[in-house]
Amino acid sequence: GDSVTQMEGPVTLSEEAFLTINCTYTATGYPSLFWYVQYPGEGLQLLLKATKADDKGSNKGFEATYRKETTSFHLEKGSVQVSDSAVYFCALSAISGNTPLVFGKGTRLSVIA
Amino acid sequence: DAGVIQSPRHEVTEMGQEVTLRCKPISGHNSLFWYRQTMMRGLELLIYFNNNVPIDDSGMPEDRFSAKMPNASFSTLKIQPSEPRDSAVYFCASSLAGITGELFFGEGSRLTVL
């Protein structure tokens, strides 16, 4: 079945460091791909998405490019801030249209000043 | 616009008691999902509804768990009787575009069963 694998955390970075959180997927066809973020004490919220190959999703300085050749959707940010400390979830939406989003296990990011 | 509204935000109860969690989805959304989040097991999908009809409840851990959606603007998740291992944060989410659409999550209900 469809699945998402993302790098295990926790990830600890200093402020202004470069961030990469890896995400790869297994799915039939070309699913839509998402990154969700969960700040402490809150629910998940959509950070960015891409619906077809080579699309780049971006928001709040974060970017991710849909790479069908490597079945990946890695999340990147050039300069993280303390306020980016959160748990990040990669997810996919199957093209079959009859199953909910499939989430990865989440990666906790801590940014220290 | 109001987001997904969950209540209570925090619930502390004793083992054996009945617990009812409530969710009001975003108006106009046609799919609703219940998730459970723990440190050990991460985010788990419990059950989801489309147009108020339960589609898949295979994620519900035991018969002690039940969920209803009597109308498009309200859903409940009930645990009876509750056990300490049910302690978790329970999230409700809704979607405008069916069960594969973008999810909008509530802030969660943190349940502690003593």
GROMACS .gro file of C-alpha atoms in nm:
model
  227
    1GLY     CA    1   0.000   0.000   0.000
    2ASP     CA    2   0.089   0.366  -0.010
    3SER     CA    3   0.342   0.480   0.250
    4VAL     CA    4   0.560   0.772   0.352
    5THR     CA    5   0.902   0.745   0.512
    6GLN     CA    6   1.063   1.046   0.671
    7MET     CA    7   1.386   1.089   0.858
    8GLU     CA    8   1.372   1.021   1.226
    9GLY     CA    9   1.437   1.298   1.467
   10PRO     CA   10   1.489   1.477   1.673
   11VAL     CA   11   1.679   1.729   1.469
   12THR     CA   12   1.855   2.006   1.661
   13LEU     CA   13   1.990   2.308   1.478
   14SER     CA   14   2.128   2.647   1.566
   15GLU     CA   15   1.940   2.954   1.453
   16GLU     CA   16   2.014   3.048   1.090
   17ALA     CA   17   2.128   2.697   1.001
   18PHE     CA   18   2.011   2.520   0.685
   19LEU     CA   19   1.738   2.262   0.729
   20THR     CA   20   1.662   1.949   0.531
   21ILE     CA   21   1.407   1.691   0.638
   22ASN     CA   22   1.398   1.395   0.404
   23CYS     CA   23   1.074   1.237   0.286
   24THR     CA   24   1.029   0.954   0.040
   25TYR     CA   25   0.709   0.785  -0.063
   26THR     CA   26   0.572   0.467  -0.213
   27ALA     CA   27   0.253   0.499  -0.410
   28THR     CA   28   0.078   0.399  -0.728
   29GLY     CA   29   0.094   0.670  -0.989
   30TYR     CA   30   0.157   1.030  -0.891
   31PRO     CA   31  -0.003   1.125  -0.564
   32SER     CA   32  -0.032   1.475  -0.421
   33LEU     CA   33   0.228   1.546  -0.154
   34PHE     CA   34   0.206   1.760   0.158
   35TRP     CA   35   0.407   1.888   0.449
   36TYR     CA   36   0.219   1.958   0.770
   37VAL     CA   37   0.362   2.132   1.077
   38GLN     CA   38   0.256   2.089   1.439
   39TYR     CA   39   0.363   2.361   1.681
   40PRO     CA   40   0.368   2.276   2.052
   41GLY     CA   41   0.021   2.236   2.196
   42GLU     CA   42  -0.152   2.275   1.861
   43GLY     CA   43  -0.302   2.062   1.586
   44LEU     CA   44  -0.137   1.995   1.254
   45GLN     CA   45  -0.160   2.263   0.989
   46LEU     CA   46  -0.074   2.253   0.624
   47LEU     CA   47   0.267   2.405   0.550
   48LEU     CA   48   0.293   2.342   0.175
   49LYS     CA   49   0.189   2.103  -0.096
   50ALA     CA   50   0.262   1.991  -0.452
   51THR     CA   51   0.019   1.813  -0.677
   52LYS     CA   52   0.232   1.702  -0.971
   53ALA     CA   53   0.586   1.608  -1.058
   54ASP     CA   54   0.844   1.890  -1.053
   55ASP     CA   55   0.606   2.121  -0.869
   56LYS     CA   56   0.763   2.320  -0.589
   57GLY     CA   57   0.558   2.401  -0.285
   58SER     CA   58   0.668   2.693  -0.069
   59ASN     CA   59   0.551   2.879   0.239
   60LYS     CA   60   0.711   3.073   0.527
   61GLY     CA   61   1.057   3.026   0.375
   62PHE     CA   62   1.014   2.648   0.348
   63GLU     CA   63   1.030   2.471   0.015
   64ALA     CA   64   0.983   2.118  -0.115
   65THR     CA   65   1.004   1.987  -0.472
   66TYR     CA   66   0.808   1.688  -0.597
   67ARG     CA   67   1.069   1.454  -0.751
   68LYS     CA   68   0.908   1.158  -0.921
   69GLU     CA   69   1.239   1.005  -1.030
   70THR     CA   70   1.350   0.969  -0.669
   71THR     CA   71   0.996   0.951  -0.521
   72SER     CA   72   1.095   1.223  -0.278
   73PHE     CA   73   0.957   1.546  -0.133
   74HIS     CA   74   1.232   1.678   0.094
   75LEU     CA   75   1.158   1.985   0.307
   76GLU     CA   76   1.420   2.262   0.310
   77LYS     CA   77   1.469   2.603   0.465
   78GLY     CA   78   1.772   2.818   0.420
   79SER     CA   79   1.781   2.980   0.762
   80VAL     CA   80   1.577   2.842   1.049
   81GLN     CA   81   1.448   3.042   1.341
   82VAL     CA   82   1.365   2.944   1.696
   83SER     CA   83   0.999   2.983   1.604
   84ASP     CA   84   1.034   2.697   1.351
   85SER     CA   85   1.070   2.449   1.637
   86ALA     CA   86   0.789   2.202   1.576
   87VAL     CA   87   0.709   1.854   1.448
   88TYR     CA   88   0.696   1.820   1.070
   89PHE     CA   89   0.489   1.554   0.895
   90CYS     CA   90   0.516   1.447   0.534
   91ALA     CA   91   0.195   1.311   0.380
   92LEU     CA   92   0.054   1.188   0.051
   93SER     CA   93  -0.288   1.174  -0.105
   94ALA     CA   94  -0.342   0.865  -0.318
   95ILE     CA   95  -0.476   0.906  -0.669
   96SER     CA   96  -0.730   0.633  -0.610
   97GLY     CA   97  -0.946   0.887  -0.433
   98ASN     CA   98  -1.080   0.643  -0.180
   99THR     CA   99  -0.831   0.658   0.105
  100PRO     CA  100  -0.737   0.940   0.342
  101LEU     CA  101  -0.400   1.112   0.361
  102VAL     CA  102  -0.113   0.884   0.457
  103PHE     CA  103   0.119   1.049   0.710
  104GLY     CA  104   0.479   0.985   0.795
  105LYS     CA  105   0.579   0.944   1.159
  106GLY     CA  106   0.688   1.305   1.198
  107THR     CA  107   1.023   1.469   1.259
  108ARG     CA  108   1.076   1.689   1.561
  109LEU     CA  109   1.286   1.999   1.497
  110SER     CA  110   1.439   2.203   1.776
  111VAL     CA  111   1.611   2.530   1.689
  112ILE     CA  112   1.833   2.682   1.954
  113ALA     CA  113   1.939   3.046   1.972
  114ASP     CA  114  -1.348   3.198   0.976
  115ALA     CA  115  -1.383   2.953   1.259
  116GLY     CA  116  -1.167   2.648   1.233
  117VAL     CA  117  -1.237   2.299   1.362
  118ILE     CA  118  -1.359   2.329   1.719
  119GLN     CA  119  -1.296   2.055   1.972
  120SER     CA  120  -1.408   2.021   2.330
  121PRO     CA  121  -1.301   1.973   2.596
  122ARG     CA  122  -0.942   2.086   2.546
  123HIS     CA  123  -0.836   1.893   2.854
  124GLU     CA  124  -1.004   1.604   3.031
  125VAL     CA  125  -0.884   1.419   3.337
  126THR     CA  126  -1.088   1.122   3.444
  127GLU     CA  127  -1.059   0.801   3.636
  128MET     CA  128  -1.035   0.456   3.490
  129GLY     CA  129  -1.375   0.311   3.412
  130GLN     CA  130  -1.546   0.641   3.349
  131GLU     CA  131  -1.711   0.733   3.022
  132VAL     CA  132  -1.541   1.000   2.812
  133THR     CA  133  -1.704   1.196   2.532
  134LEU     CA  134  -1.501   1.416   2.301
  135ARG     CA  135  -1.677   1.659   2.070
  136CYS     CA  136  -1.596   1.812   1.736
  137LYS     CA  137  -1.750   2.078   1.519
  138PRO     CA  138  -1.601   2.069   1.168
  139ILE     CA  139  -1.560   2.369   0.945
  140SER     CA  140  -1.891   2.462   0.788
  141GLY     CA  141  -1.927   2.314   0.441
  142HIS     CA  142  -1.665   2.045   0.488
  143ASN     CA  143  -1.795   1.703   0.393
  144SER     CA  144  -1.539   1.470   0.550
  145LEU     CA  145  -1.441   1.433   0.914
  146PHE     CA  146  -1.158   1.240   1.074
  147TRP     CA  147  -1.064   1.138   1.427
  148TYR     CA  148  -0.695   1.087   1.510
  149ARG     CA  149  -0.511   0.988   1.825
  150GLN     CA  150  -0.157   1.102   1.901
  151THR     CA  151   0.080   0.955   2.158
  152MET     CA  152   0.455   0.966   2.199
  153MET     CA  153   0.480   0.591   2.157
  154ARG     CA  154   0.252   0.537   1.858
  155GLY     CA  155   0.258   0.874   1.687
  156LEU     CA  156  -0.045   0.988   1.489
  157GLU     CA  157  -0.311   0.719   1.435
  158LEU     CA  158  -0.625   0.747   1.225
  159LEU     CA  159  -0.917   0.607   1.423
  160ILE     CA  160  -1.220   0.662   1.202
  161TYR     CA  161  -1.345   0.884   0.924
  162PHE     CA  162  -1.677   0.994   0.786
  163ASN     CA  163  -1.785   1.119   0.447
  164ASN     CA  164  -2.114   1.308   0.425
  165ASN     CA  165  -2.187   1.201   0.786
  166VAL     CA  166  -2.150   0.830   0.702
  167PRO     CA  167  -1.872   0.628   0.868
  168ILE     CA  168  -1.643   0.498   0.596
  169ASP     CA  169  -1.371   0.313   0.782
  170ASP     CA  170  -1.344   0.246   1.153
  171SER     CA  171  -1.068  -0.012   1.131
  172GLY     CA  172  -0.838   0.216   1.330
  173MET     CA  173  -1.063   0.215   1.635
  174PRO     CA  174  -0.856   0.022   1.888
  175GLU     CA  175  -1.134  -0.161   2.071
  176ASP     CA  176  -1.507  -0.189   2.110
  177ARG     CA  177  -1.477   0.054   2.398
  178PHE     CA  178  -1.437   0.325   2.134
  179SER     CA  179  -1.730   0.452   1.930
  180ALA     CA  180  -1.789   0.755   1.711
  181LYS     CA  181  -2.097   0.920   1.569
  182MET     CA  182  -2.176   1.200   1.332
  183PRO     CA  183  -2.546   1.277   1.366
  184ASN     CA  184  -2.527   1.579   1.135
  185ALA     CA  185  -2.282   1.774   0.923
  186SER     CA  186  -2.181   2.005   1.205
  187PHE     CA  187  -2.116   1.770   1.493
  188SER     CA  188  -1.931   1.452   1.581
  189THR     CA  189  -1.849   1.269   1.899
  190LEU     CA  190  -1.587   1.016   1.999
  191LYS     CA  191  -1.682   0.814   2.304
  192ILE     CA  192  -1.469   0.586   2.519
  193GLN     CA  193  -1.655   0.362   2.761
  194PRO     CA  194  -1.507   0.244   2.990
  195SER     CA  195  -1.186   0.444   2.976
  196GLU     CA  196  -0.847   0.296   3.064
  197PRO     CA  197  -0.510   0.459   3.143
  198ARG     CA  198  -0.371   0.346   2.807
  199ASP     CA  199  -0.630   0.566   2.636
  200SER     CA  200  -0.443   0.873   2.759
  201ALA     CA  201  -0.351   1.070   2.448
  202VAL     CA  202  -0.430   1.378   2.248
  203TYR     CA  203  -0.730   1.323   2.025
  204PHE     CA  204  -0.759   1.535   1.712
  205CYS     CA  205  -1.054   1.598   1.490
  206ALA     CA  206  -0.995   1.714   1.132
  207SER     CA  207  -1.223   1.806   0.846
  208SER     CA  208  -1.184   1.832   0.471
  209LEU     CA  209  -1.371   2.020   0.201
  210ALA     CA  210  -1.262   1.795  -0.081
  211GLY     CA  211  -1.361   1.453   0.039
  212ILE     CA  212  -1.150   1.200   0.219
  213THR     CA  213  -0.837   1.269   0.011
  214GLY     CA  214  -0.848   1.646   0.049
  215GLU     CA  215  -0.641   1.885   0.256
  216LEU     CA  216  -0.708   1.835   0.625
  217PHE     CA  217  -0.785   2.111   0.873
  218PHE     CA  218  -0.713   2.004   1.228
  219GLY     CA  219  -0.860   2.118   1.555
  220GLU     CA  220  -0.639   2.199   1.850
  221GLY     CA  221  -0.700   1.862   2.008
  222SER     CA  222  -0.843   1.720   2.328
  223ARG     CA  223  -0.584   1.604   2.577
  224LEU     CA  224  -0.720   1.306   2.771
  225THR     CA  225  -0.564   1.175   3.089
  226VAL     CA  226  -0.709   0.861   3.241
  227LEU     CA  227  -0.588   0.794   3.594
   0.00000   0.00000   0.00000
